Amino acid sequence: MINLEKNADGFTISIGGNTVLSHSAARPFMYAGCGNELVDMYRGNFQIEDRIVQRIGLPDWHFPDLPTGSLGGGRPGSGTARIDAAGILVVFSAAGKFGISCVLAEEDGRLVLRFKCDDTAADTSNRYWFRLPAQPDERVYGGGEQFSHFDLRGRRFPLWSSEQGVGRNKRTRITFEADVNDRCGGDYWWTFFPQPTLVSSRHYYVHADCPAYAAFDFREPSFHELEFWALPDSLTFGSAPSMLELVQDVSALLGRQPSLPDWVHDGVILGIQGGTETCQSRLDRARQRGVPVSGIWAQDWEGIRMTGFGQRLMWNWEWDPQRYPGLPEAIKRWKKEGVRFLGYANPYVAAGKPLFEEAAAKGFLAKDACGKDYLVDFGEFDAGIPDFTNPAAYDWYKGVIRRNLVDFGLAGWMADFGEYLPTDAVLFDGRPAMLAHNEWPAIWARINREAVEEAGLMDEVTFFMRAGFTGSQKWCPLMWAGDQNVDWSEDDGIGSVIPAALSLAMCGHGLHHSDIGGYTTLYSMKRTKELFLRWAEFAAFTPMMRSHEGNRPGDNWQFDSDDATLDDLARIGRVFVTLKAYRKAVVDECA
C-alpha cells in the first residue's frame, strides 16, 4: 500500500510503511536551477566540469485537483490518502516560479512520479535535484556497474558512460602514469555502464527514467541527493520485504536477460589470435592436456593494426581471409568437435575502410557542427559513428552484424564499446547528443540482439558487452567487466570485478564475467602465471569462462605459456563443467 500523509508543513509518502519521500518548506524534496557544463572527450575519457549559475529549492506545494481540506491546497490541516492508479497531482514551486508538476500514481504496486515543467521552469532550468530521506546506518547499492565500491554510501557518483580509466585511483602510480601520459587514469566512479538506480538496505529502490548526465550523492547522513541535467520523465519507487524480492522487482521493471546457449557451459573459451593455423595448433595443445574447450574467441578475425597501445583491430567487421585463410571451413569443423568460434565487433567503422565508405556514401554517419562526418580519435586511428537515431542506418548496421557475423557462422562475439558518442555530435533525429550519449550502449545492445533474434538463433548464438545503460538488461545476454589491469588491484584489477558484478546485479543485470588474466598491459604491468591461474579459478564460478591475451600478448603469461598452466587450467575447467547444471539453474533465474 502506498500512502501519502500530509501535515501542516509538508507531506511524506511511504510504501509498505517505508518512508521513501519527504517534503517540507524547510527541507524541500526538489530543487531546480541552471548550470553550464564543459565536456572534453579524449579517446573515450571524459573530463566534465559544471558551473552552477542558480539553484533554488522548491518549498511551495499544493494539490490543485483536490478540494480544500485535509489534503487540499492549503497548508493547515493534516490527513492521509492512499495513492492509487488514478494518481494525485502535486505542484512544486518557489514563490510562484519554477512550477514543476508531479503526478503521484501507483503502477503495478510501485510508486511512480511523473514530472512536467511549466514554461518558466522549462526556459530557465537545466539542472534538477531530488532529496530522499536517509538513515545514518543505511547502505546503498546500484548506480550501474561500480568497480571500486559496492556500498555507495559516503561518496558521490557521477553517472556517465565512458572508458573506465586505467588505475582508477588517484593515489596510485599506475593512475598517475595513465593521467600524465594518456589522460586516462580515471577515478573511482568511472564506468562503462552507469544507471540511475539506487537500491537501499531499507528495502526500497528508486529508478530514474532519464538518460541525461546524473550524479548520485550519498555523503550526507540524513538524505540522498540525486542530480540530473534534464528533468526525469519519472522516478519509480519500489519496496519489498527482502533484498532478493527487491532485486527481482528491479529486474521485472527494467527487463531480464535471455538464458545463455547450452554450449557456453561446456568448457573454457580460449582467447587466441594469430590466424587459423595458430588457433588450431593452440586448441590441439590445450585439448591434449585435458582442457575442456567450448570455444575459440579470436577477436582479430577481421584483421589487426599495431598502435602505441598495442595490438588493435581493423574495425571493418568482415572476415580477413589473409589473416584467417580457410576460416569458414574451420568454423564448421570445430563446431562438429564441440568447439564454437567467437569474434569481435563494435559500433564504429574505421575511416578509409569499406564499411566506412559505404556508411559515408549513404549519409549514415553522425555529423559534426559543420555537417561533415564526425571522425573520432580512437588512439592513432579515426573512426566514424553510424547514427543509430537514423532508422535506415540502424537497419543497415544490424544487417552488417547479421550477414558478416551471424550468417558467417560466428557463435558469439564481443560487442565492444558504445561509450564514445561525442556530446557535440549532430544526430539524425535532432536530439542533443548530451541526452543520447548514455543511451547509446543500450541501442547498440538492441541491434545485436535483434540481429540474432531475426536469424532465429537465440539458443545458439550469444554476445557480451562492457558498456550499457537502462534497457541493456533486456537486450544484452551477458556483460563482461571490461579492460581490467593485469594486476591484483582493487580499483582496476582482479579485485574490481567483484563489486562490478554485484553492483550491476543490484541494477537488474545478473549475468557477468571478466577476461581471465585481465587485459590492460601498460606502464610496466605484465600478467604473471599466478594472476592468470587465480583469475581462472575465480572465472570458474561465473557464467562464462573466457581468457584474453591482453593488448600486448607477448608481455603476458598465456594459458599455454607452459604445460603446468595448461594442466591447472584443465583442472579448473573441469570444475566449471561440473557445475553446469547448477550454473544453468542460476542463470535461468536471471531470465
Coordinates of C-alpha atoms in Angstrom, one line a residue:
M1 CA 0.0 0.0 0.0
I2 CA 1.3 3.5 -0.9
N3 CA 0.2 6.2 1.5
L4 CA 0.5 10.0 1.4
E5 CA 0.4 11.7 4.8
K6 CA 0.0 15.4 4.9
N7 CA 0.8 17.7 7.9
A8 CA 0.8 21.4 8.3
D9 CA 4.3 21.9 6.9
G10 CA 4.5 19.2 4.2
F11 CA 3.9 15.6 3.4
T12 CA 5.5 12.2 3.3
I13 CA 5.0 9.1 1.1
S14 CA 5.5 5.6 2.3
I15 CA 5.4 2.2 0.6
G16 CA 4.5 -0.6 2.9
G17 CA 5.3 1.5 5.9
N18 CA 8.7 2.5 4.5
T19 CA 9.1 6.3 4.1
V20 CA 10.7 7.0 0.7
L21 CA 9.8 10.7 0.1
S22 CA 9.5 13.6 2.4
H23 CA 8.8 17.3 1.6
S24 CA 8.5 20.4 3.7
A25 CA 9.2 24.1 3.3
A26 CA 12.3 23.8 5.4
R27 CA 13.6 20.7 3.6
P28 CA 12.2 20.6 0.0
F29 CA 12.1 17.4 -2.0
M30 CA 13.0 19.2 -5.2
Y31 CA 15.5 21.9 -6.3
A32 CA 15.8 23.5 -9.8
G33 CA 18.5 25.6 -11.3
C34 CA 20.8 26.2 -14.2
G35 CA 24.3 25.2 -15.0
N36 CA 26.9 25.5 -17.8
E37 CA 28.9 22.3 -18.5
L38 CA 32.3 21.9 -20.1
V39 CA 32.8 18.5 -21.6
D40 CA 36.1 17.3 -23.0
M41 CA 36.5 13.8 -24.5
Y42 CA 39.8 12.3 -25.3
R43 CA 39.7 8.8 -26.6
G44 CA 36.6 7.9 -24.6
N45 CA 37.9 9.5 -21.4
F46 CA 35.7 12.4 -20.3
Q47 CA 36.6 15.4 -18.2
I48 CA 33.3 17.1 -17.2
E49 CA 33.0 20.3 -15.3
D50 CA 29.9 22.2 -14.3
R51 CA 29.4 25.8 -13.2
I52 CA 26.1 26.1 -11.3
V53 CA 24.6 29.5 -12.1
Q54 CA 21.5 29.1 -10.0
R55 CA 20.0 26.6 -7.6
I56 CA 16.6 27.2 -5.9
G57 CA 14.7 25.0 -3.6
L58 CA 11.0 24.5 -4.4
P59 CA 9.4 24.7 -0.9
D60 CA 5.9 25.6 -2.0
W61 CA 3.4 22.9 -2.9
H62 CA -0.2 22.3 -3.4
F63 CA -2.7 19.7 -4.7
P64 CA -4.7 21.6 -7.3
D65 CA -7.1 18.8 -8.2
L66 CA -8.2 18.1 -4.7
P67 CA -10.8 20.2 -2.7
T68 CA -9.6 22.3 0.2
G69 CA -9.5 20.1 3.3
S70 CA -7.3 17.5 4.8
L71 CA -5.3 17.1 1.5
G72 CA -6.3 20.3 -0.1
G73 CA -4.1 23.1 -1.4
G74 CA -3.9 25.0 1.9
R75 CA -1.1 24.4 4.4
P76 CA -3.3 23.9 7.6
G77 CA -4.6 20.5 8.4
S78 CA -3.4 17.0 8.1
G79 CA -4.6 13.7 6.8
T80 CA -3.7 10.5 5.0
A81 CA -4.7 9.4 1.5
R82 CA -3.9 6.2 -0.5
I83 CA -2.1 6.8 -3.8
D84 CA -3.7 4.6 -6.5
A85 CA -3.7 4.3 -10.2
A86 CA -5.8 7.4 -10.6
G87 CA -2.9 9.5 -9.3
I88 CA -2.6 12.7 -7.3
L89 CA -1.2 15.9 -8.8
V90 CA 1.1 18.0 -6.7
V91 CA 2.8 21.2 -7.9
F92 CA 6.2 22.3 -6.5
S93 CA 7.3 25.9 -6.9
A94 CA 9.2 28.8 -5.3
A95 CA 7.3 32.0 -4.8
G96 CA 5.1 31.2 -7.8
K97 CA 8.1 30.5 -10.0
F98 CA 9.8 27.3 -11.3
G99 CA 6.5 25.4 -11.3
I100 CA 7.0 21.7 -11.7
S101 CA 4.0 19.4 -11.8
C102 CA 4.3 15.9 -10.5
V103 CA 1.7 13.1 -10.7
L104 CA 1.9 10.6 -7.9
A105 CA 0.5 7.3 -9.0
E106 CA 0.5 3.6 -8.2
E107 CA 1.6 1.3 -11.1
D108 CA 2.0 -2.4 -10.6
G109 CA 2.5 -1.9 -6.9
R110 CA 5.2 0.7 -7.4
L111 CA 5.1 4.5 -6.7
V112 CA 5.7 6.4 -9.9
L113 CA 6.3 10.2 -10.0
R114 CA 5.9 11.8 -13.5
F115 CA 7.2 15.3 -13.9
K116 CA 6.4 18.2 -16.2
C117 CA 7.8 21.8 -16.1
D118 CA 5.8 24.9 -16.7
D119 CA 7.1 27.3 -19.3
T120 CA 9.1 29.3 -16.8
A121 CA 10.9 26.3 -15.4
A122 CA 11.5 24.8 -18.8
D123 CA 13.0 28.1 -20.1
T124 CA 15.3 28.7 -17.2
S125 CA 16.2 25.3 -15.7
N126 CA 18.5 22.6 -16.9
R127 CA 19.6 21.2 -13.5
Y128 CA 17.3 19.3 -11.1
W129 CA 18.0 17.8 -7.7
F130 CA 15.9 15.5 -5.6
R131 CA 16.4 14.7 -1.9
L132 CA 15.3 11.4 -0.4
P133 CA 15.2 10.7 3.3
A134 CA 18.2 8.6 4.6
Q135 CA 19.2 7.0 7.8
P136 CA 22.8 7.1 9.1
D137 CA 23.3 3.4 9.1
E138 CA 21.6 2.9 5.7
R139 CA 23.6 1.2 2.9
V140 CA 23.1 2.0 -0.8
Y141 CA 23.9 -0.1 -3.8
G142 CA 23.5 0.2 -7.6
G143 CA 24.5 3.1 -9.8
G144 CA 25.1 0.7 -12.6
E145 CA 28.4 -1.1 -12.7
Q146 CA 30.7 0.3 -10.0
F147 CA 34.2 -1.1 -9.8
S148 CA 35.6 0.4 -6.7
H149 CA 32.8 0.3 -4.2
F150 CA 29.7 -1.9 -3.7
D151 CA 28.3 0.1 -0.9
L152 CA 28.0 3.6 -2.3
R153 CA 27.3 5.4 1.0
G154 CA 29.7 8.2 1.8
R155 CA 30.6 9.1 -1.8
R156 CA 29.3 11.0 -4.8
F157 CA 28.9 9.0 -8.1
P158 CA 28.6 10.8 -11.4
L159 CA 26.7 8.6 -13.9
W160 CA 28.2 8.9 -17.4
S161 CA 29.2 6.2 -19.8
S162 CA 32.9 6.4 -20.6
E163 CA 36.1 4.4 -20.6
Q164 CA 36.6 3.0 -17.1
G165 CA 40.1 4.5 -16.7
V166 CA 43.5 2.9 -16.1
G167 CA 44.2 2.6 -12.4
R168 CA 41.1 4.5 -11.3
N169 CA 42.7 5.6 -8.0
K170 CA 44.4 9.0 -7.9
R171 CA 46.7 7.7 -5.1
T172 CA 48.3 5.1 -7.2
R173 CA 51.3 5.2 -9.5
I174 CA 49.5 3.5 -12.4
T175 CA 46.8 6.1 -12.3
F176 CA 49.3 8.9 -12.2
E177 CA 51.2 7.5 -15.2
A178 CA 48.0 7.0 -17.1
D179 CA 46.9 10.6 -16.4
V180 CA 50.3 12.1 -17.3
N181 CA 50.9 10.0 -20.5
D182 CA 47.4 9.3 -21.9
R183 CA 44.8 11.4 -19.9
C184 CA 43.1 8.1 -19.0
G185 CA 43.7 7.4 -15.3
G186 CA 40.1 7.8 -14.3
D187 CA 38.7 7.8 -10.8
Y188 CA 36.5 5.5 -8.6
W189 CA 33.2 6.5 -10.3
W190 CA 34.3 6.0 -13.9
T191 CA 32.3 3.2 -15.5
F192 CA 31.2 1.8 -18.9
F193 CA 27.7 1.1 -17.5
P194 CA 26.1 3.9 -15.4
Q195 CA 22.5 3.5 -14.4
P196 CA 20.3 5.9 -12.4
T197 CA 19.1 3.3 -10.0
L198 CA 19.7 3.0 -6.2
V199 CA 18.9 0.1 -4.0
S200 CA 18.7 0.7 -0.3
S201 CA 19.2 -1.6 2.6
R202 CA 15.9 -0.2 3.9
H203 CA 14.3 -2.5 1.2
Y204 CA 13.3 0.1 -1.3
Y205 CA 14.7 1.2 -4.7
V206 CA 14.3 4.2 -6.9
H207 CA 15.0 4.3 -10.7
A208 CA 15.0 7.4 -12.8
D209 CA 13.8 7.4 -16.4
C210 CA 16.4 10.0 -17.5
P211 CA 19.3 9.5 -20.0
A212 CA 21.0 12.8 -19.1
Y213 CA 24.2 13.1 -17.1
A214 CA 23.4 12.5 -13.5
A215 CA 25.2 12.3 -10.1
F216 CA 24.0 10.4 -7.1
D217 CA 25.4 11.9 -3.8
F218 CA 25.3 9.7 -0.7
R219 CA 27.6 11.8 1.5
E220 CA 25.0 13.2 3.9
P221 CA 23.7 11.2 6.9
S222 CA 20.1 12.4 6.6
F223 CA 19.4 12.5 2.9
H224 CA 20.5 11.2 -0.5
E225 CA 20.6 13.8 -3.3
L226 CA 20.0 12.8 -7.0
E227 CA 21.1 15.3 -9.6
F228 CA 20.1 15.3 -13.2
W229 CA 21.0 17.6 -16.2
A230 CA 17.5 17.2 -17.5
L231 CA 14.1 16.7 -15.8
P232 CA 13.5 13.0 -15.5
D233 CA 10.3 11.7 -17.2
S234 CA 9.7 9.8 -14.0
L235 CA 11.0 8.4 -10.7
T236 CA 9.9 4.9 -9.9
F237 CA 10.0 3.6 -6.3
G238 CA 9.6 0.0 -5.3
S239 CA 9.7 -1.8 -2.0
A240 CA 9.8 -5.5 -0.9
P241 CA 10.1 -7.5 2.3
S242 CA 13.5 -8.9 1.4
M243 CA 16.5 -7.8 -0.7
L244 CA 16.0 -10.8 -3.0
E245 CA 12.4 -9.8 -3.8
L246 CA 13.5 -6.2 -4.2
V247 CA 16.1 -7.0 -6.9
Q248 CA 13.6 -9.3 -8.5
D249 CA 11.2 -6.3 -8.8
V250 CA 14.0 -4.1 -10.2
S251 CA 14.6 -6.7 -13.0
A252 CA 10.9 -7.1 -13.6
L253 CA 10.7 -3.3 -14.1
L254 CA 13.8 -3.0 -16.4
G255 CA 13.8 -6.3 -18.2
R256 CA 15.7 -9.6 -17.9
Q257 CA 18.5 -11.2 -19.8
P258 CA 17.8 -14.2 -22.0
S259 CA 19.5 -17.5 -21.0
L260 CA 22.8 -18.4 -22.4
P261 CA 23.3 -21.1 -25.1
D262 CA 23.9 -24.5 -23.7
W263 CA 27.4 -24.8 -25.2
V264 CA 28.7 -21.9 -23.1
H265 CA 28.6 -24.2 -20.1
D266 CA 30.7 -27.0 -21.7
G267 CA 34.2 -25.6 -21.1
V268 CA 36.7 -22.8 -21.4
I269 CA 36.5 -20.3 -24.3
L270 CA 40.2 -19.7 -25.3
G271 CA 41.2 -16.2 -26.3
I272 CA 43.5 -16.8 -29.3
Q273 CA 44.8 -14.5 -32.0
G274 CA 47.1 -15.0 -35.0
G275 CA 45.3 -16.9 -37.7
T276 CA 43.6 -20.2 -38.5
E277 CA 46.6 -22.4 -38.1
T278 CA 47.5 -20.7 -34.8
C279 CA 44.0 -21.3 -33.4
Q280 CA 44.2 -24.9 -34.5
S281 CA 47.6 -25.6 -33.0
R282 CA 46.8 -24.0 -29.7
L283 CA 43.5 -25.6 -29.5
D284 CA 45.1 -29.0 -30.1
R285 CA 47.7 -28.5 -27.4
A286 CA 45.0 -27.4 -24.9
R287 CA 42.9 -30.4 -25.6
Q288 CA 45.9 -32.7 -25.4
R289 CA 46.5 -31.5 -21.9
G290 CA 42.9 -32.2 -20.9
V291 CA 41.4 -28.6 -21.1
P292 CA 37.7 -28.8 -21.8
V293 CA 37.2 -26.3 -24.6
S294 CA 33.8 -25.0 -25.7
G295 CA 35.0 -22.1 -27.9
I296 CA 37.8 -20.2 -29.6
W297 CA 37.4 -16.4 -29.2
A298 CA 39.6 -14.8 -31.9
Q299 CA 39.0 -11.0 -31.8
D300 CA 41.4 -10.5 -34.7
W301 CA 39.2 -12.5 -37.1
E302 CA 38.7 -9.3 -39.1
G303 CA 42.3 -8.1 -39.1
I304 CA 44.7 -6.1 -36.9
R305 CA 46.6 -2.8 -36.7
M306 CA 49.5 -2.0 -34.5
T307 CA 49.5 1.1 -32.3
G308 CA 51.4 2.5 -29.4
F309 CA 48.8 1.0 -27.1
G310 CA 49.5 -2.4 -28.6
Q311 CA 47.7 -4.7 -31.0
R312 CA 44.4 -3.3 -32.1
L313 CA 41.8 -4.4 -34.7
M314 CA 40.9 -3.3 -38.2
W315 CA 37.3 -2.2 -37.4
N316 CA 35.8 -3.3 -40.7
W317 CA 33.7 -6.2 -39.4
E318 CA 34.2 -8.7 -42.0
W319 CA 36.4 -11.8 -42.3
D320 CA 40.1 -11.2 -43.1
P321 CA 40.9 -14.1 -45.4
Q322 CA 44.6 -13.2 -45.5
R323 CA 45.0 -13.5 -41.7
Y324 CA 42.4 -16.3 -41.3
P325 CA 42.6 -18.5 -44.5
G326 CA 40.0 -21.2 -44.7
L327 CA 38.1 -19.9 -41.7
P328 CA 34.6 -20.8 -42.8
E329 CA 35.6 -24.5 -43.2
A330 CA 37.5 -24.4 -39.9
I331 CA 34.4 -23.0 -38.1
K332 CA 32.3 -25.9 -39.4
R333 CA 34.9 -28.4 -38.4
W334 CA 35.4 -27.0 -34.9
K335 CA 31.6 -26.9 -34.3
K336 CA 31.4 -30.7 -35.1
E337 CA 34.1 -31.2 -32.5
G338 CA 32.0 -29.2 -29.9
V339 CA 34.1 -26.0 -30.3
R340 CA 32.4 -22.8 -31.3
F341 CA 34.1 -19.8 -32.9
L342 CA 33.6 -16.3 -31.5
G343 CA 34.7 -12.9 -32.9
Y344 CA 34.5 -9.2 -32.2
A345 CA 32.6 -6.1 -33.4
N346 CA 31.8 -2.6 -32.2
P347 CA 29.5 0.2 -33.2
Y348 CA 32.2 2.2 -35.1
V349 CA 33.8 1.9 -38.6
A350 CA 37.4 2.8 -39.3
A351 CA 38.0 5.7 -41.6
G352 CA 39.1 4.7 -45.1
K353 CA 37.7 1.1 -44.8
P354 CA 34.9 -0.3 -47.0
L355 CA 32.2 -0.1 -44.3
F356 CA 33.1 3.5 -43.5
E357 CA 33.0 4.4 -47.2
E358 CA 29.6 2.7 -47.6
A359 CA 28.2 4.4 -44.5
A360 CA 29.5 7.8 -45.6
A361 CA 28.1 7.5 -49.1
K362 CA 24.7 6.6 -47.7
G363 CA 24.7 9.5 -45.2
F364 CA 24.6 7.1 -42.2
L365 CA 27.3 8.7 -40.0
A366 CA 26.8 11.1 -37.2
K367 CA 27.8 14.7 -38.2
D368 CA 29.8 17.5 -36.6
A369 CA 28.6 21.0 -36.3
C370 CA 29.6 21.8 -39.9
G371 CA 27.6 18.9 -41.3
K372 CA 30.7 16.7 -42.0
D373 CA 31.0 13.1 -40.9
Y374 CA 32.3 13.2 -37.3
L375 CA 35.6 11.4 -37.0
V376 CA 36.6 10.3 -33.5
D377 CA 40.1 9.6 -32.4
F378 CA 40.3 6.0 -31.1
G379 CA 44.0 6.0 -30.5
E380 CA 46.2 6.6 -33.6
F381 CA 43.3 6.0 -36.0
D382 CA 40.0 7.6 -36.6
A383 CA 36.5 6.1 -37.0
G384 CA 33.0 7.2 -37.9
I385 CA 29.9 6.6 -35.8
P386 CA 26.9 5.1 -37.5
D387 CA 23.9 7.2 -36.4
F388 CA 21.5 4.8 -34.8
T389 CA 18.9 7.5 -34.5
N390 CA 18.5 7.2 -38.3
P391 CA 16.3 4.2 -38.8
A392 CA 18.0 3.4 -42.2
A393 CA 21.4 3.5 -40.6
Y394 CA 20.2 1.4 -37.7
D395 CA 18.8 -1.3 -40.1
W396 CA 22.0 -1.1 -42.2
Y397 CA 24.3 -1.8 -39.3
K398 CA 22.0 -4.6 -38.0
G399 CA 22.3 -6.1 -41.4
V400 CA 26.1 -5.9 -41.2
I401 CA 26.0 -7.8 -37.9
R402 CA 23.6 -10.4 -39.4
R403 CA 25.5 -11.0 -42.6
N404 CA 29.1 -10.7 -41.5
L405 CA 28.9 -12.3 -38.1
V406 CA 25.8 -14.4 -37.7
D407 CA 25.4 -15.8 -41.2
F408 CA 29.2 -16.2 -41.4
G409 CA 29.0 -18.8 -38.6
L410 CA 30.1 -17.0 -35.5
A411 CA 28.5 -18.4 -32.4
G412 CA 29.2 -15.3 -30.4
W413 CA 31.2 -12.1 -30.2
M414 CA 32.4 -9.3 -28.0
A415 CA 30.1 -6.4 -28.8
D416 CA 32.6 -3.8 -27.6
F417 CA 32.4 -0.1 -26.9
G418 CA 29.4 2.2 -27.2
E419 CA 30.7 5.0 -24.8
Y420 CA 32.3 7.3 -27.4
L421 CA 29.4 9.4 -28.7
P422 CA 30.8 13.0 -28.6
T423 CA 28.5 15.4 -26.8
D424 CA 28.7 17.9 -29.7
A425 CA 27.7 15.4 -32.4
V426 CA 24.7 16.2 -34.6
L427 CA 22.2 13.4 -34.8
F428 CA 19.7 12.5 -37.4
D429 CA 16.6 12.7 -35.1
G430 CA 17.6 16.1 -33.7
R431 CA 18.1 15.0 -30.1
P432 CA 21.0 16.6 -28.2
A433 CA 24.0 14.2 -28.1
M434 CA 24.3 15.0 -24.4
L435 CA 21.0 13.2 -23.9
A436 CA 21.7 10.4 -26.4
H437 CA 25.2 9.6 -25.0
N438 CA 24.3 7.4 -22.1
E439 CA 21.6 5.6 -24.1
W440 CA 24.0 4.7 -27.0
P441 CA 25.3 1.4 -25.5
A442 CA 21.7 0.2 -24.9
I443 CA 20.8 0.9 -28.5
W444 CA 24.0 -1.0 -29.6
A445 CA 22.8 -3.9 -27.4
R446 CA 19.4 -3.9 -29.1
I447 CA 21.0 -4.0 -32.6
N448 CA 23.0 -7.1 -31.7
R449 CA 20.0 -8.8 -30.0
E450 CA 17.7 -8.2 -33.0
A451 CA 20.3 -9.5 -35.4
V452 CA 20.5 -12.8 -33.5
E453 CA 16.7 -13.0 -32.9
E454 CA 15.8 -12.3 -36.5
A455 CA 18.2 -15.1 -37.5
G456 CA 16.2 -17.4 -35.1
L457 CA 19.4 -18.3 -33.3
M458 CA 19.0 -17.1 -29.7
D459 CA 19.5 -20.7 -28.4
E460 CA 22.8 -21.0 -30.3
V461 CA 24.4 -17.5 -30.6
T462 CA 25.3 -15.1 -27.9
F463 CA 27.3 -11.9 -27.4
F464 CA 28.8 -10.0 -24.5
M465 CA 29.3 -6.3 -23.8
R466 CA 31.1 -4.0 -21.5
A467 CA 29.0 -0.8 -21.9
G468 CA 25.4 -0.3 -21.0
F469 CA 22.6 1.8 -19.6
T470 CA 19.0 1.4 -18.7
G471 CA 17.5 -1.1 -21.1
S472 CA 20.6 -3.2 -21.6
Q473 CA 19.1 -5.8 -19.2
K474 CA 16.5 -6.9 -21.8
W475 CA 18.8 -6.7 -24.8
C476 CA 22.2 -7.9 -23.7
P477 CA 22.6 -11.6 -22.6
L478 CA 25.9 -11.2 -20.8
M479 CA 28.2 -8.4 -19.6
W480 CA 31.9 -8.5 -19.2
A481 CA 33.8 -6.3 -16.8
G482 CA 35.9 -4.5 -19.5
D483 CA 39.5 -3.8 -19.6
Q484 CA 40.9 -4.7 -16.1
N485 CA 44.6 -4.2 -15.5
V486 CA 46.7 -7.3 -15.4
D487 CA 47.2 -6.9 -11.7
W488 CA 45.7 -7.6 -8.3
S489 CA 44.4 -4.1 -7.5
E490 CA 41.0 -3.5 -6.0
D491 CA 40.3 -0.4 -8.2
D492 CA 41.1 -1.8 -11.6
G493 CA 42.5 -5.3 -11.3
I494 CA 41.0 -8.6 -10.4
G495 CA 39.7 -7.1 -7.2
S496 CA 37.5 -4.7 -9.1
V497 CA 35.4 -7.4 -10.8
I498 CA 33.6 -8.4 -7.7
P499 CA 31.9 -5.1 -6.8
A500 CA 31.3 -4.6 -10.6
A501 CA 29.4 -7.8 -10.8
L502 CA 27.5 -7.2 -7.6
S503 CA 26.5 -3.6 -8.2
L504 CA 25.3 -4.5 -11.7
A505 CA 23.3 -7.4 -10.4
M506 CA 21.6 -5.0 -8.0
C507 CA 20.5 -3.0 -11.0
G508 CA 18.9 -6.0 -12.7
H509 CA 21.7 -7.4 -14.8
G510 CA 22.9 -10.6 -13.1
L511 CA 25.0 -12.3 -15.8
H512 CA 28.5 -11.0 -15.7
H513 CA 32.1 -12.3 -16.3
S514 CA 35.6 -11.0 -16.9
D515 CA 38.7 -11.5 -19.1
I516 CA 40.7 -14.3 -17.4
G517 CA 44.0 -12.6 -16.6
G518 CA 42.8 -9.1 -17.3
Y519 CA 43.6 -7.0 -20.4
T520 CA 45.4 -3.7 -19.9
T521 CA 49.1 -4.2 -20.1
L522 CA 50.8 -0.8 -19.8
Y523 CA 53.2 1.1 -17.6
S524 CA 55.3 -1.9 -16.7
M525 CA 52.3 -4.1 -15.8
K526 CA 52.6 -7.7 -17.0
R527 CA 50.4 -10.6 -16.3
T528 CA 52.0 -13.3 -14.1
K529 CA 51.3 -17.0 -14.1
E530 CA 49.8 -16.8 -10.6
L531 CA 47.5 -14.0 -11.6
F532 CA 46.3 -15.9 -14.6
L533 CA 45.5 -19.1 -12.6
R534 CA 43.9 -17.2 -9.7
W535 CA 41.7 -15.4 -12.2
A536 CA 40.8 -18.7 -13.9
E537 CA 39.8 -20.1 -10.6
F538 CA 37.6 -17.1 -10.0
A539 CA 36.1 -17.4 -13.5
A540 CA 35.1 -21.0 -12.9
F541 CA 32.3 -19.7 -10.7
T542 CA 30.9 -17.1 -13.2
P543 CA 28.5 -17.6 -16.2
M544 CA 31.3 -17.7 -18.8
M545 CA 34.9 -18.8 -18.6
R546 CA 36.9 -16.9 -21.2
S547 CA 40.5 -16.0 -21.5
H548 CA 42.1 -12.9 -23.1
E549 CA 45.6 -12.4 -24.4
G550 CA 45.6 -8.7 -23.5
N551 CA 46.6 -5.7 -25.6
R552 CA 50.2 -6.8 -25.6
P553 CA 50.1 -10.6 -25.8
G554 CA 53.9 -11.0 -25.9
D555 CA 54.2 -9.4 -22.5
N556 CA 51.7 -11.5 -20.7
W557 CA 51.5 -15.0 -19.3
Q558 CA 49.1 -17.0 -21.5
F559 CA 47.0 -20.2 -21.0
D560 CA 49.6 -22.2 -22.8
S561 CA 52.8 -20.5 -21.7
D562 CA 53.8 -23.8 -20.1
D563 CA 52.4 -27.3 -19.6
A564 CA 51.8 -26.7 -15.9
T565 CA 49.5 -23.8 -16.7
L566 CA 47.6 -26.0 -19.2
D567 CA 47.3 -28.7 -16.6
D568 CA 46.0 -26.3 -14.0
L569 CA 43.5 -24.8 -16.5
A570 CA 42.3 -28.3 -17.3
R571 CA 41.6 -28.9 -13.6
I572 CA 39.8 -25.6 -13.2
G573 CA 37.9 -26.1 -16.4
R574 CA 36.6 -29.4 -15.2
V575 CA 35.2 -27.6 -12.1
F576 CA 33.4 -25.2 -14.4
V577 CA 31.9 -28.1 -16.4
T578 CA 31.0 -30.0 -13.3
L579 CA 28.9 -27.0 -12.1
K580 CA 26.9 -26.9 -15.4
A581 CA 23.6 -28.0 -14.1
Y582 CA 23.8 -25.7 -11.0
R583 CA 25.0 -22.8 -13.1
K584 CA 22.3 -23.2 -15.7
A585 CA 19.7 -23.2 -13.0
V586 CA 21.1 -20.0 -11.5
V587 CA 21.4 -18.4 -15.0
D588 CA 17.8 -19.3 -15.7
E589 CA 16.7 -17.4 -12.5
C590 CA 18.0 -14.2 -14.2
A591 CA 16.0 -14.8 -17.3

